[in-house]
């Protein structure tokens, strides 16, 4: 059976599922999936070099904000 965000196991009740993939150089971009919704990915064109961060409300799972911090260029 399929689990949220493609995880191998389902999450306990009253918990959110998430999966973060860091990417590999310029070949595979990073992605963030939360509760079976892709928040950031190369397909959504909202990722970049450095730290990709998604701020999510911990009570209801609503996406509040995404951001990119380019640690290379300063």
mmCIF file of C-alpha atoms in Angstrom:
data_model
loop_
_atom_site.group_PDB
_atom_site.id
_atom_site.type_symbol
_atom_site.label_atom_id
_atom_site.label_comp_id
_atom_site.label_asym_id
_atom_site.label_seq_id
_atom_site.Cartn_x
_atom_site.Cartn_y
_atom_site.Cartn_z
ATOM 1 C CA UNK A 1 0.000 0.000 0.000
ATOM 2 C CA UNK A 2 1.075 3.603 -0.554
ATOM 3 C CA UNK A 3 1.890 5.823 2.410
ATOM 4 C CA UNK A 4 1.936 9.627 2.549
ATOM 5 C CA UNK A 5 4.951 11.277 0.888
ATOM 6 C CA UNK A 6 6.101 7.874 -0.364
ATOM 7 C CA UNK A 7 7.352 6.806 3.066
ATOM 8 C CA UNK A 8 7.906 3.129 3.840
ATOM 9 C CA UNK A 9 5.628 3.194 6.900
ATOM 10 C CA UNK A 10 2.495 5.075 7.802
ATOM 11 C CA UNK A 11 2.592 7.610 10.612
ATOM 12 C CA UNK A 12 0.733 7.145 13.890
ATOM 13 C CA UNK A 13 -2.632 8.825 14.247
ATOM 14 C CA UNK A 14 -2.450 12.572 15.036
ATOM 15 C CA UNK A 15 1.002 12.858 13.401
ATOM 16 C CA UNK A 16 2.049 14.461 10.115
ATOM 17 C CA UNK A 17 4.032 12.573 7.474
ATOM 18 C CA UNK A 18 6.995 14.320 5.863
ATOM 19 C CA UNK A 19 9.929 13.545 3.612
ATOM 20 C CA UNK A 20 12.905 15.777 2.895
ATOM 21 C CA UNK A 21 15.299 14.983 0.044
ATOM 22 C CA UNK A 22 18.500 17.020 -0.004
ATOM 23 C CA UNK A 23 19.322 16.562 -3.681
ATOM 24 C CA UNK A 24 22.612 15.742 -5.396
ATOM 25 C CA UNK A 25 24.734 18.578 -6.815
ATOM 26 C CA UNK A 26 23.069 19.958 -9.959
ATOM 27 C CA UNK A 27 21.650 16.578 -10.984
ATOM 28 C CA UNK A 28 18.761 16.006 -8.559
ATOM 29 C CA UNK A 29 17.140 18.963 -6.843
ATOM 30 C CA UNK A 30 15.941 19.004 -3.243
ATOM 31 C CA UNK A 31 12.300 18.496 -2.337
ATOM 32 C CA UNK A 32 10.093 18.785 0.721
ATOM 33 C CA UNK A 33 6.858 16.800 1.055
ATOM 34 C CA UNK A 34 4.516 17.346 3.999
ATOM 35 C CA UNK A 35 1.383 15.292 4.619
ATOM 36 C CA UNK A 36 1.347 14.098 0.984
ATOM 37 C CA UNK A 37 1.671 17.610 -0.464
ATOM 38 C CA UNK A 38 4.898 18.622 -2.209
ATOM 39 C CA UNK A 39 5.800 22.015 -0.739
ATOM 40 C CA UNK A 40 9.110 22.613 -2.523
ATOM 41 C CA UNK A 41 10.623 20.965 -5.604
ATOM 42 C CA UNK A 42 12.250 21.685 -8.946
ATOM 43 C CA UNK A 43 8.869 21.057 -10.606
ATOM 44 C CA UNK A 44 7.300 23.837 -8.505
ATOM 45 C CA UNK A 45 10.350 26.005 -9.330
ATOM 46 C CA UNK A 46 10.697 27.199 -5.734
ATOM 47 C CA UNK A 47 14.039 25.659 -4.694
ATOM 48 C CA UNK A 48 17.565 26.956 -4.905
ATOM 49 C CA UNK A 49 21.165 26.467 -3.903
ATOM 50 C CA UNK A 50 21.700 26.332 -0.141
ATOM 51 C CA UNK A 51 19.122 25.717 2.566
ATOM 52 C CA UNK A 52 15.530 25.286 1.397
ATOM 53 C CA UNK A 53 13.093 25.782 4.260
ATOM 54 C CA UNK A 54 9.333 25.371 4.602
ATOM 55 C CA UNK A 55 7.562 26.841 7.632
ATOM 56 C CA UNK A 56 4.463 24.811 8.513
ATOM 57 C CA UNK A 57 1.855 25.352 11.232
ATOM 58 C CA UNK A 58 2.392 22.448 13.651
ATOM 59 C CA UNK A 59 -1.285 22.330 14.685
ATOM 60 C CA UNK A 60 -3.053 22.132 11.336
ATOM 61 C CA UNK A 61 -0.265 21.446 8.810
ATOM 62 C CA UNK A 62 -0.872 24.617 6.788
ATOM 63 C CA UNK A 63 2.113 25.939 4.819
ATOM 64 C CA UNK A 64 2.990 29.409 6.097
ATOM 65 C CA UNK A 65 6.106 30.327 4.128
ATOM 66 C CA UNK A 66 8.989 28.938 2.075
ATOM 67 C CA UNK A 67 12.469 30.367 1.810
ATOM 68 C CA UNK A 68 15.926 29.774 0.395
ATOM 69 C CA UNK A 69 19.168 30.717 2.126
ATOM 70 C CA UNK A 70 22.144 30.650 -0.260
ATOM 71 C CA UNK A 71 25.020 29.737 2.060
ATOM 72 C CA UNK A 72 27.569 29.766 -0.781
ATOM 73 C CA UNK A 73 27.269 33.342 -1.943
ATOM 74 C CA UNK A 74 26.717 34.718 1.539
#
